[in-house]
Coordinates of C-alpha atoms and ligand atoms in Angstrom, one line a residue:
M1 CA -17.8 2.6 -7.5
E2 CA -19.9 1.0 -5.4
K3 CA -19.2 2.3 -1.5
M4 CA -20.9 1.2 2.1
I5 CA -21.5 2.2 5.5
E6 CA -20.7 -1.2 7.6
E7 CA -20.5 -1.8 11.2
A8 CA -17.3 -4.5 11.1
R9 CA -16.7 -7.1 13.9
I10 CA -12.9 -7.8 15.1
V11 CA -12.3 -11.3 14.1
F12 CA -9.1 -11.4 16.0
Q13 CA -6.0 -8.6 16.2
E14 CA -2.4 -9.4 16.6
R15 CA 1.0 -7.5 17.2
V16 CA 3.1 -9.0 14.6
L17 CA 6.4 -7.0 15.0
G18 CA 7.5 -3.8 17.0
Q19 CA 4.2 -1.4 16.1
I20 CA 3.1 -3.4 13.6
F21 CA -0.2 -5.2 14.0
R22 CA -2.4 -7.2 11.9
M23 CA -6.7 -7.2 12.4
R24 CA -9.1 -9.6 11.0
L25 CA -12.7 -7.9 10.1
S26 CA -15.7 -9.7 9.2
A27 CA -17.6 -7.1 6.7
P28 CA -19.6 -9.2 4.0
G29 CA -21.1 -6.6 2.4
I30 CA -17.7 -4.5 1.7
V31 CA -15.9 -7.7 1.3
S32 CA -18.1 -8.8 -1.5
K33 CA -17.2 -5.8 -4.0
A34 CA -13.3 -5.7 -2.7
R35 CA -10.5 -5.4 -4.8
P36 CA -6.9 -5.5 -4.0
G37 CA -5.7 -1.8 -3.5
Q38 CA -8.4 -0.8 -2.4
F39 CA -9.0 1.0 1.1
V40 CA -11.9 1.3 3.9
M41 CA -11.8 4.2 6.1
L42 CA -12.3 3.4 9.2
R43 CA -13.2 4.9 12.6
V44 CA -11.6 4.0 15.4
R45 CA -14.1 4.4 17.6
E46 CA -17.4 6.7 18.2
G47 CA -17.0 10.3 19.6
M48 CA -14.7 13.3 19.2
D49 CA -11.4 11.5 19.6
P50 CA -10.2 11.1 16.9
L51 CA -12.5 13.0 14.8
L52 CA -11.9 11.7 11.0
R53 CA -12.0 8.4 10.4
R54 CA -8.4 6.5 9.0
P55 CA -7.9 5.0 5.8
F56 CA -6.1 1.2 5.7
S57 CA -5.8 -0.8 2.4
F58 CA -6.8 -4.4 2.0
S59 CA -3.9 -6.6 2.6
R60 CA -5.9 -9.6 2.5
I61 CA -9.5 -10.2 1.0
D62 CA -10.7 -14.0 2.0
L63 CA -14.4 -13.6 0.3
E64 CA -15.9 -17.2 1.5
K65 CA -15.8 -16.0 4.8
G66 CA -16.7 -12.2 3.9
E67 CA -13.8 -10.9 6.0
F68 CA -10.6 -9.1 5.0
E69 CA -7.2 -8.2 6.7
I70 CA -5.7 -4.5 7.2
L71 CA -1.8 -4.8 8.5
Y72 CA -0.8 -1.6 9.9
R73 CA 1.8 0.3 12.1
V74 CA 1.2 2.2 15.1
V75 CA 2.4 5.7 14.2
G76 CA -0.2 7.9 16.6
R77 CA -3.9 8.4 18.3
G78 CA -5.9 6.5 15.7
T79 CA -3.8 3.7 15.2
L80 CA -3.0 3.1 19.3
L81 CA -6.5 3.6 19.9
L82 CA -7.0 0.4 17.1
S83 CA -4.2 -1.9 18.6
R84 CA -6.1 -1.8 21.7
L85 CA -9.1 -3.4 20.5
S86 CA -10.2 -6.7 20.8
P87 CA -12.0 -9.5 19.0
G88 CA -15.8 -9.0 19.1
E89 CA -15.4 -5.3 19.2
R90 CA -16.8 -3.4 16.1
V91 CA -15.9 -0.5 14.3
N92 CA -17.4 1.6 11.4
L93 CA -16.3 1.0 8.1
V94 CA -16.9 3.0 4.9
G95 CA -15.7 1.3 1.5
P96 CA -14.6 -0.1 -0.2
L97 CA -13.1 3.1 -1.7
G98 CA -10.6 3.7 -4.5
N99 CA -9.7 2.2 -8.1
G100 CA -7.5 -0.4 -6.8
F101 CA -4.8 -2.6 -8.4
T102 CA -5.2 -3.9 -12.3
L103 CA -4.3 -7.5 -12.3
P104 CA -2.0 -8.7 -15.3
T105 CA -4.5 -10.0 -17.9
D106 CA -1.0 -12.2 -19.8
G107 CA -0.9 -15.3 -17.7
A108 CA 2.9 -15.8 -17.6
I109 CA 4.5 -12.3 -17.5
P110 CA 7.3 -11.7 -15.0
L111 CA 6.1 -9.3 -12.0
A112 CA 8.1 -7.4 -9.5
F113 CA 6.4 -6.1 -6.8
I114 CA 8.2 -3.2 -4.9
A115 CA 7.0 -2.5 -1.3
G116 CA 8.8 0.1 1.2
G117 CA 8.2 -0.4 5.4
I118 CA 4.0 -0.8 5.6
G119 CA 3.9 -0.6 2.3
V120 CA 4.0 -3.9 1.6
A121 CA 0.3 -4.3 3.1
P122 CA -1.8 -3.4 -0.4
L123 CA 0.5 -6.0 -2.1
L124 CA -0.3 -9.4 0.0
E125 CA -3.5 -9.5 -2.2
V126 CA -2.3 -8.8 -5.5
I127 CA 0.9 -11.4 -5.0
A128 CA -1.8 -14.2 -3.5
R129 CA -3.9 -14.0 -6.9
V130 CA -1.2 -13.5 -9.8
N131 CA 1.2 -15.8 -8.1
S132 CA 1.2 -19.2 -10.1
G133 CA 2.6 -19.9 -13.1
R134 CA 4.9 -17.1 -13.7
E135 CA 8.0 -15.7 -12.0
V136 CA 6.8 -13.0 -9.4
R137 CA 9.5 -11.3 -6.9
L138 CA 9.3 -9.4 -4.1
F139 CA 11.7 -6.7 -3.1
Y140 CA 10.7 -5.4 0.2
G141 CA 13.2 -2.7 2.0
A142 CA 12.7 -1.2 5.9
R143 CA 14.7 0.9 7.7
T144 CA 16.1 -1.6 10.0
A145 CA 15.4 -5.7 10.7
L146 CA 13.4 -4.7 13.5
E147 CA 10.3 -3.0 11.0
L148 CA 10.7 -5.8 8.8
L149 CA 8.4 -8.9 8.4
P150 CA 9.9 -12.5 8.7
E151 CA 9.7 -14.4 5.7
D152 CA 7.6 -16.7 7.2
F153 CA 4.8 -14.3 8.2
L154 CA 4.6 -13.3 4.3
D155 CA 3.6 -17.1 3.8
I156 CA 3.8 -16.8 -0.6
P157 CA 5.2 -19.8 -1.3
G158 CA 7.2 -19.6 -4.7
V159 CA 8.1 -16.3 -4.6
R160 CA 11.6 -14.9 -4.5
V161 CA 11.6 -12.1 -1.4
H162 CA 14.8 -10.0 -2.2
F163 CA 15.0 -7.5 1.4
A164 CA 16.9 -4.7 2.1
T165 CA 17.6 -2.6 5.3
D166 CA 18.9 0.7 5.0
D167 CA 21.1 0.1 7.8
G168 CA 22.0 -3.2 6.6
S169 CA 21.0 -5.0 9.8
F170 CA 19.3 -7.7 7.5
G171 CA 19.6 -8.2 3.7
H172 CA 21.7 -6.0 1.1
S173 CA 22.6 -2.7 2.8
G174 CA 20.9 0.2 1.5
R175 CA 17.7 1.4 -0.2
I176 CA 15.2 -1.3 -1.9
T177 CA 15.5 0.4 -5.4
A178 CA 19.2 0.0 -5.3
L179 CA 18.6 -3.9 -4.6
F180 CA 16.2 -4.0 -7.8
Q181 CA 18.3 -1.9 -9.8
E182 CA 21.3 -4.5 -9.4
V183 CA 19.1 -7.7 -9.4
I184 CA 17.9 -6.3 -12.8
A185 CA 21.6 -5.4 -14.1
G186 CA 22.7 -8.8 -13.1
G187 CA 20.3 -10.4 -15.7
G188 CA 18.1 -13.4 -15.4
F189 CA 15.0 -11.4 -14.2
R190 CA 13.5 -8.6 -15.9
P191 CA 9.6 -7.6 -14.9
L192 CA 7.2 -6.8 -17.6
Q193 CA 4.9 -5.3 -14.8
I194 CA 5.9 -3.5 -11.6
Y195 CA 3.6 -3.0 -8.6
S196 CA 4.5 -0.3 -5.8
C197 CA 4.0 1.1 -2.7
G198 CA 6.2 2.5 -0.3
P199 CA 7.3 6.1 0.6
L200 CA 7.1 8.8 -1.9
A201 CA 10.9 8.7 -2.3
M202 CA 11.0 5.4 -2.8
Q203 CA 7.9 5.5 -5.4
Y204 CA 9.2 8.1 -7.3
G205 CA 12.2 5.9 -7.8
V206 CA 10.4 3.3 -9.3
A207 CA 8.4 5.3 -11.4
K208 CA 11.8 6.9 -12.9
W209 CA 13.0 3.8 -13.3
A210 CA 9.7 2.5 -15.0
L211 CA 9.2 5.1 -17.4
E212 CA 13.2 4.9 -18.6
N213 CA 12.7 1.2 -19.1
R214 CA 8.9 1.2 -20.8
T215 CA 8.2 -0.8 -17.7
P216 CA 4.4 -0.5 -16.7
A217 CA 4.7 0.2 -13.4
Q218 CA 1.0 1.1 -10.9
L219 CA 2.0 2.9 -7.8
S220 CA -0.4 3.0 -4.5
L221 CA 0.5 6.5 -3.5
E222 CA -0.1 8.1 0.0
S223 CA -2.1 11.2 1.1
L224 CA -3.5 12.8 4.3
M225 CA -6.9 11.7 4.0
A226 CA -10.4 13.4 5.8
C227 CA -13.1 11.9 4.2
G228 CA -11.5 9.3 1.6
I229 CA -14.9 10.1 -0.6
G230 CA -13.7 13.1 -2.7
A231 CA -15.9 15.6 -0.7
C232 CA -12.9 17.1 1.0
L233 CA -10.3 17.9 -1.7
G234 CA -7.5 17.4 1.2
C235 CA -5.6 14.6 -0.5
A236 CA -5.3 16.3 -4.2
L237 CA -1.9 15.8 -6.3
P238 CA -1.0 17.2 -9.3
S239 CA -1.1 15.3 -12.1
A240 CA 0.5 14.9 -15.2
S241 CA -1.1 14.2 -19.0
P242 CA 1.3 13.5 -22.0
E243 CA -2.0 15.3 -24.1
E244 CA -0.9 18.6 -21.9
P245 CA 2.1 18.2 -20.4
G246 CA 2.2 21.8 -19.4
A247 CA -1.6 21.9 -17.6
E248 CA -2.3 22.1 -14.6
R249 CA -4.3 19.4 -13.5
F250 CA -5.0 17.7 -9.6
V251 CA -6.0 13.8 -9.2
H252 CA -7.5 13.2 -5.9
V253 CA -5.8 10.3 -4.5
C254 CA -8.9 8.9 -2.8
E255 CA -11.4 8.8 -5.8
D256 CA -8.5 8.7 -8.9
G257 CA -6.5 6.4 -7.1
P258 CA -4.5 5.6 -5.0
I259 CA -3.4 3.5 -7.5
F260 CA -1.2 5.9 -10.3
S261 CA 0.4 5.1 -13.2
A262 CA 4.4 6.0 -13.2
G263 CA 3.9 8.9 -15.7
S264 CA 0.1 10.0 -14.3
I265 CA 1.6 12.2 -11.4
Q266 CA 4.1 15.6 -12.0
W267 CA 6.5 13.5 -9.6
N268 CA 8.8 17.3 -9.3
K269 CA 5.9 19.2 -7.8
I270 CA 5.1 16.5 -5.0
L271 CA 8.8 16.0 -4.1
A272 CA 9.2 19.8 -3.9
Q273 CA 6.2 20.4 -1.6
Q274 CA 7.8 18.0 0.5
S275 CA 9.6 19.4 3.9
P276 CA 12.3 18.3 4.1
P277 CA 12.8 17.0 0.4
P278 CA 13.0 13.3 0.3
T279 CA 16.7 11.9 -0.3
L280 CA 15.7 10.5 -3.6
A281 CA 16.3 6.8 -4.8
F282 CA 18.4 6.4 -7.9
N283 CA 19.3 9.8 -7.6
Ligands
FAD301 C1 -5.2 5.0 0.9 C2 -4.8 4.5 1.8 C3 -4.1 3.4 2.5 C4 -3.4 3.4 3.9 N1 -3.1 1.5 4.3 C5 -2.5 2.0 5.3 C6 -1.9 0.3 5.6 O1 -2.7 -0.6 5.3 N2 -1.4 0.3 7.0 C7 -0.8 1.6 7.6 O2 -0.2 1.1 8.4 N3 -1.2 2.8 7.0 C8 -1.9 2.8 6.0 N4 -2.2 4.2 5.6 C9 -1.8 5.4 7.1 C10 -2.8 5.3 7.7 O3 -3.7 5.5 7.4 C11 -2.1 6.7 8.4 O4 -0.6 5.8 9.1 C12 -3.2 6.4 9.7 O5 -4.3 7.6 9.4 C13 -2.5 7.4 10.8 O6 -3.8 7.8 12.2 P1 -2.8 8.2 13.2 O7 -4.2 8.7 13.8 O8 -2.5 7.0 14.0 O9 -1.9 9.3 13.0 P2 -2.1 10.7 13.1 O10 -1.9 11.4 15.1 O11 -3.2 10.9 11.9 O12 -0.3 11.0 12.2 C14 0.4 10.4 12.7 C15 1.7 10.8 12.1 O13 1.5 10.1 10.4 C16 1.7 10.8 10.0 N5 0.5 10.2 8.9 C17 -1.0 10.1 9.0 N6 -1.6 9.7 7.8 C18 -1.0 9.7 7.1 C19 -0.7 9.2 5.7 N7 -1.7 8.8 5.0 N8 0.4 9.2 4.9 C20 1.6 9.9 5.5 N9 1.6 10.2 6.5 C21 0.7 9.9 7.5 C22 1.1 12.0 10.0 O14 1.3 13.1 9.3 C23 1.5 12.4 11.6 O15 3.0 12.7 11.2 C24 -3.1 4.4 4.4 C25 -3.3 5.8 3.9 C26 -3.9 6.0 3.1 C27 -4.4 7.2 2.1
FES302 S1 -9.8 12.5 0.8 FE1 -11.1 14.0 1.2 S2 -11.0 14.6 -1.1 FE2 -9.8 12.9 -1.1

């Protein structure tokens, strides 16, 4: 994996909705090697506050201009400071990191994208690349309408978007995984490949459905990351191997992922580590 350190210039930054921001960065070196599903470790500013870099996925990659975008939610100190930066300022990046999504080689198979909250970010570049000559549907859920990016922002002509909110304030009322199942059960759409990113309980729901229905699924998983380059071992997840189902093995989200197939993770172990345990979709 070829990664580099680069000083990136902020091209623009805008508040899209509530605590969600979109930032465009010029980083020709990193962009020339970037693939959808990969990420950068971004130093929000020099000094000790915050000490660690923060991981962000590529939400758009513009090879021609040598620029990329991130779409992020302000959740703590690092993202708050990031949201206050202005065009022209510079941030230090390490990237591109991780394995990235594998794009479909069959030009016509129908695809489903399943996104929970800000998990829509890494899916946007994949959708842009695969969205012609095939049926593509995006299943996009959030807790409430106030956290849901509007359809015109998504700007993906030809893609049918199914919205869901947990509180029923927009679209289907309930979990996005439930809406996905409902649409499949209704007939007329059957994906042959799934791409997904969102909260762990949602990802588990997607993985369970994919395994039961023998549909390949690529899931972008998150983990707390201190280094992003395989050095701190802080992002380890228990992995599953069909050859040795009982073996204690671990993968590192930063190097082996963040994209994993549905069957490569020991979901029961990860879910048991969550406190409180998440409410599981599909159960
Ligand atoms: C590979 C990868 C790609 C990511 N891509 C994006 C993206 O495109 N857009 C985006 O908004 N966010 C993304 N994230 C999450 C993002 O890195 C964190 O939200 C950010 O680091 C929080 O920094 P902070 O200083 O604002 O918050 P902190 O003060 O560090 O944390 C605030 C709260 O957020 C939680 N948190 C922090 N990091 C994570 C994480 N990785 N997973 C789950 N909870 C976390 C903390 O436990 C804490 O409760 C990604 C994470 C990973 C691992
Ligand atoms: S974040 Fe340090 S090993 Fe993955």
